[in-house]
PDB file of C-alpha atoms in Angstrom:
ATOM      1  CA  MET G  18     115.491 113.723  81.474  1.00 85.00           C
ATOM      2  CA  ASP G  19     113.024 111.643  84.517  1.00 88.00           C
ATOM      3  CA  ALA G  20     113.067 113.495  88.948  1.00 88.00           C
ATOM      4  CA  PRO G  21     116.437 112.559  90.334  1.00 88.00           C
ATOM      5  CA  GLY G  22     114.372 110.219  92.553  1.00 88.00           C
ATOM      6  CA  PRO G  23     115.659 109.121  96.025  1.00 93.00           C
ATOM      7  CA  GLN G  24     119.119 111.093  97.294  1.00 93.00           C
ATOM      8  CA  VAL G  25     120.794 109.324 100.437  1.00 94.00           C
ATOM      9  CA  ASP G  26     124.663 109.643 101.773  1.00 93.00           C
ATOM     10  CA  ASP G  27     126.671 108.050 100.440  1.00 87.00           C
ATOM     11  CA  HIS G  28     128.488 106.789 104.413  1.00 90.00           C
ATOM     12  CA  MET G  29     124.822 104.261 104.125  1.00 92.00           C
ATOM     13  CA  THR G  30     125.408 100.897 104.904  1.00 91.00           C
ATOM     14  CA  VAL G  31     124.143  98.764 101.930  1.00 89.00           C
ATOM     15  CA  ASP G  32     122.077  97.252 103.328  1.00 89.00           C
ATOM     16  CA  VAL G  33     120.076  99.909 104.868  1.00 92.00           C
ATOM     17  CA  ALA G  34     120.192 101.293 101.097  1.00 93.00           C
ATOM     18  CA  LEU G  35     118.898  98.297 100.084  1.00 91.00           C
ATOM     19  CA  SER G  36     116.038  99.135 101.839  1.00 92.00           C
ATOM     20  CA  VAL G  37     115.374 102.729 101.337  1.00 94.00           C
ATOM     21  CA  LEU G  38     115.433 101.792  97.220  1.00 93.00           C
ATOM     22  CA  ILE G  39     112.831  98.669  97.520  1.00 93.00           C
ATOM     23  CA  GLY G  40     110.703 100.192  99.642  1.00 94.00           C
ATOM     24  CA  ALA G  41     110.826 103.604  97.247  1.00 94.00           C
ATOM     25  CA  ARG G  42     109.871 101.185  94.203  1.00 94.00           C
ATOM     26  CA  VAL G  43     112.768 102.266  92.534  1.00 92.00           C
ATOM     27  CA  THR G  44     115.485 101.422  90.265  1.00 88.00           C
ATOM     28  CA  HIS G  45     118.378 102.916  91.561  1.00 91.00           C
ATOM     29  CA  LEU G  46     119.690 105.374  94.951  1.00 93.00           C
ATOM     30  CA  LEU G  47     121.624 108.296  94.105  1.00 93.00           C
ATOM     31  CA  LEU G  48     124.683 109.387  96.070  1.00 94.00           C
ATOM     32  CA  ARG G  49     125.360 112.704  97.871  1.00 93.00           C
ATOM     33  CA  ASP G  50     128.650 113.395  99.002  1.00 91.00           C
ATOM     34  CA  ASP G  51     129.228 115.619 102.587  1.00 91.00           C
ATOM     35  CA  ASP G  52     127.727 118.952 100.634  1.00 93.00           C
ATOM     36  CA  GLY G  53     125.060 117.145  98.828  1.00 93.00           C
ATOM     37  CA  ARG G  54     126.826 116.828  95.987  1.00 94.00           C
ATOM     38  CA  CYS G  55     126.574 114.083  93.535  1.00 94.00           C
ATOM     39  CA  ALA G  56     128.563 111.306  94.290  1.00 93.00           C
ATOM     40  CA  GLY G  57     127.130 108.729  92.624  1.00 91.00           C
ATOM     41  CA  LEU G  58     124.729 105.996  91.391  1.00 91.00           C
ATOM     42  CA  VAL G  59     123.920 102.454  92.394  1.00 91.00           C
ATOM     43  CA  THR G  60     121.935 100.415  91.511  1.00 88.00           C
ATOM     44  CA  ARG G  61     119.374  97.519  93.419  1.00 87.00           C
ATOM     45  CA  ALA G  62     121.752  94.805  90.397  1.00 85.00           C
ATOM     46  CA  GLN G  63     124.684  96.637  91.933  1.00 85.00           C
ATOM     47  CA  LEU G  64     123.632  95.826  95.873  1.00 86.00           C
ATOM     48  CA  ASP G  65     122.378  92.758  95.206  1.00 82.00           C
ATOM     49  CA  ALA G  66     126.234  91.781  93.905  1.00 80.00           C
ATOM     50  CA  HIS G  67     127.801  93.594  96.619  1.00 77.00           C
ATOM     51  CA  ARG G  68     126.141  91.297  99.095  1.00 74.00           C
ATOM     52  CA  GLY G  69     126.827  87.909  97.536  1.00 68.00           C
ATOM     53  CA  GLY G  70     130.548  88.758  97.585  1.00 67.00           C
ATOM     54  CA  SER G  71     132.535  87.330 100.020  1.00 67.00           C
ATOM     55  CA  TRP G  72     133.754  90.023 100.976  1.00 66.00           C
ATOM     56  CA  TYR G  73     130.257  91.568 102.420  1.00 66.00           C
ATOM     57  CA  SER G  74     130.142  92.995 106.179  1.00 75.00           C
ATOM     58  CA  ASP G  75     127.247  94.688 107.532  1.00 77.00           C
ATOM     59  CA  ARG G  76     128.858  97.733 108.161  1.00 82.00           C
ATOM     60  CA  THR G  77     130.051  97.899 104.326  1.00 84.00           C
ATOM     61  CA  ARG G  78     129.269 101.676 103.288  1.00 87.00           C
ATOM     62  CA  LEU G  79     128.015 102.854  99.979  1.00 89.00           C
ATOM     63  CA  ALA G  80     131.363 104.736  99.440  1.00 86.00           C
ATOM     64  CA  ASP G  81     132.934 101.637 100.686  1.00 83.00           C
ATOM     65  CA  ILE G  82     131.977  99.985  96.918  1.00 83.00           C
ATOM     66  CA  PRO G  83     132.512  99.976  93.529  1.00 79.00           C
ATOM     67  CA  LEU G  84     129.622 102.293  91.823  1.00 79.00           C
ATOM     68  CA  ASP G  85     129.601 104.935  89.011  1.00 79.00           C
ATOM     69  CA  ARG G  86     131.457 108.019  90.352  1.00 82.00           C
ATOM     70  CA  GLY G  87     131.343 109.987  87.064  1.00 82.00           C
ATOM     71  CA  PRO G  88     131.963 112.326  85.702  1.00 87.00           C
ATOM     72  CA  PHE G  89     128.674 112.909  85.193  1.00 92.00           C
ATOM     73  CA  THR G  90     126.376 115.416  82.111  1.00 93.00           C
ATOM     74  CA  PRO G  91     126.626 118.140  82.748  1.00 94.00           C
ATOM     75  CA  SER G  92     122.969 119.931  82.368  1.00 93.00           C
ATOM     76  CA  ALA G  93     124.086 121.977  79.524  1.00 93.00           C
ATOM     77  CA  ALA G  94     125.189 119.002  77.328  1.00 93.00           C
ATOM     78  CA  VAL G  95     123.667 118.416  74.238  1.00 93.00           C
ATOM     79  CA  LEU G  96     121.493 115.542  74.566  1.00 92.00           C
ATOM     80  CA  ASP G  97     123.105 113.394  71.339  1.00 91.00           C
ATOM     81  CA  ASP G  98     126.092 114.079  73.489  1.00 92.00           C
ATOM     82  CA  ALA G  99     125.398 112.983  76.280  1.00 92.00           C
ATOM     83  CA  GLU G 100     123.541 109.356  74.781  1.00 92.00           C
ATOM     84  CA  ALA G 101     126.925 109.382  72.645  1.00 91.00           C
ATOM     85  CA  VAL G 102     129.372 109.116  76.622  1.00 91.00           C
ATOM     86  CA  MET G 103     126.060 106.859  77.614  1.00 90.00           C
ATOM     87  CA  ARG G 104     126.764 104.032  74.859  1.00 89.00           C
ATOM     88  CA  VAL G 105     130.542 104.184  75.225  1.00 90.00           C
ATOM     89  CA  ARG G 106     130.698 104.210  78.906  1.00 87.00           C
ATOM     90  CA  THR G 107     128.381 101.533  78.802  1.00 86.00           C
ATOM     91  CA  LEU G 108     125.234 103.433  81.520  1.00 87.00           C
ATOM     92  CA  GLN G 109     122.083 103.171  81.012  1.00 89.00           C
ATOM     93  CA  LEU G 110     122.085 105.801  83.592  1.00 89.00           C
ATOM     94  CA  SER G 111     123.154 108.738  84.294  1.00 92.00           C
ATOM     95  CA  PRO G 112     122.925 111.523  87.180  1.00 93.00           C
ATOM     96  CA  VAL G 113     122.392 115.059  85.158  1.00 95.00           C
ATOM     97  CA  VAL G 114     124.582 117.939  87.667  1.00 95.00           C
ATOM     98  CA  ASP G 115     124.102 121.690  87.658  1.00 95.00           C
ATOM     99  CA  GLU G 116     127.671 123.209  87.463  1.00 95.00           C
ATOM    100  CA  HIS G 117     128.251 123.066  91.634  1.00 96.00           C
ATOM    101  CA  GLY G 118     127.749 119.209  90.811  1.00 94.00           C
ATOM    102  CA  TYR G 119     124.040 118.824  92.815  1.00 95.00           C
ATOM    103  CA  THR G 120     121.963 116.959  91.005  1.00 94.00           C
ATOM    104  CA  LEU G 121     119.110 117.548  88.813  1.00 95.00           C
ATOM    105  CA  GLY G 122     117.349 114.446  87.518  1.00 93.00           C
ATOM    106  CA  VAL G 123     118.739 111.214  85.248  1.00 93.00           C
ATOM    107  CA  LEU G 124     118.838 110.595  82.181  1.00 93.00           C
ATOM    108  CA  THR G 125     118.019 106.806  80.989  1.00 91.00           C
ATOM    109  CA  LEU G 126     119.097 105.541  77.855  1.00 88.00           C
ATOM    110  CA  ALA G 127     116.917 103.831  75.369  1.00 80.00           C
ATOM    111  CA  PRO G 128     117.601 100.449  74.433  1.00 71.00           C
TER     112      PRO G 128
END
C-alpha cells in the first residue's frame, strides 16, 4: 500500500484538478466528500479524456464525471482478496479506507 497522495474536494473543477495533479507530479487524485471521506479516485487519463469530449465545460466538477466511486478496499481486507477484486473490476488503483470511509492509502495492482 502506498501513501494516499493528494486528496481534493469532489466539487473541484476538472481544470483545477488537472493542474493539481500535474503540479504534484502524481498519477491520480483521491476525491473526498464534504465529510472528508473517500468519494473516488481519478487519474490523469480520465481527466484528459473528459477534457477532450464535446460535453466539456470549464465549469465541470469532478463530481460530474464518470470515475471509480467504489466500493473501495477495506483496511481489513486480505491482500489476495483485494487483488482479485481489483482484477475483476479492471482497476489499477484502489483506495484503502478505514471502517468510517476515510482514506488510509492506495493499493496499486502490479502488471
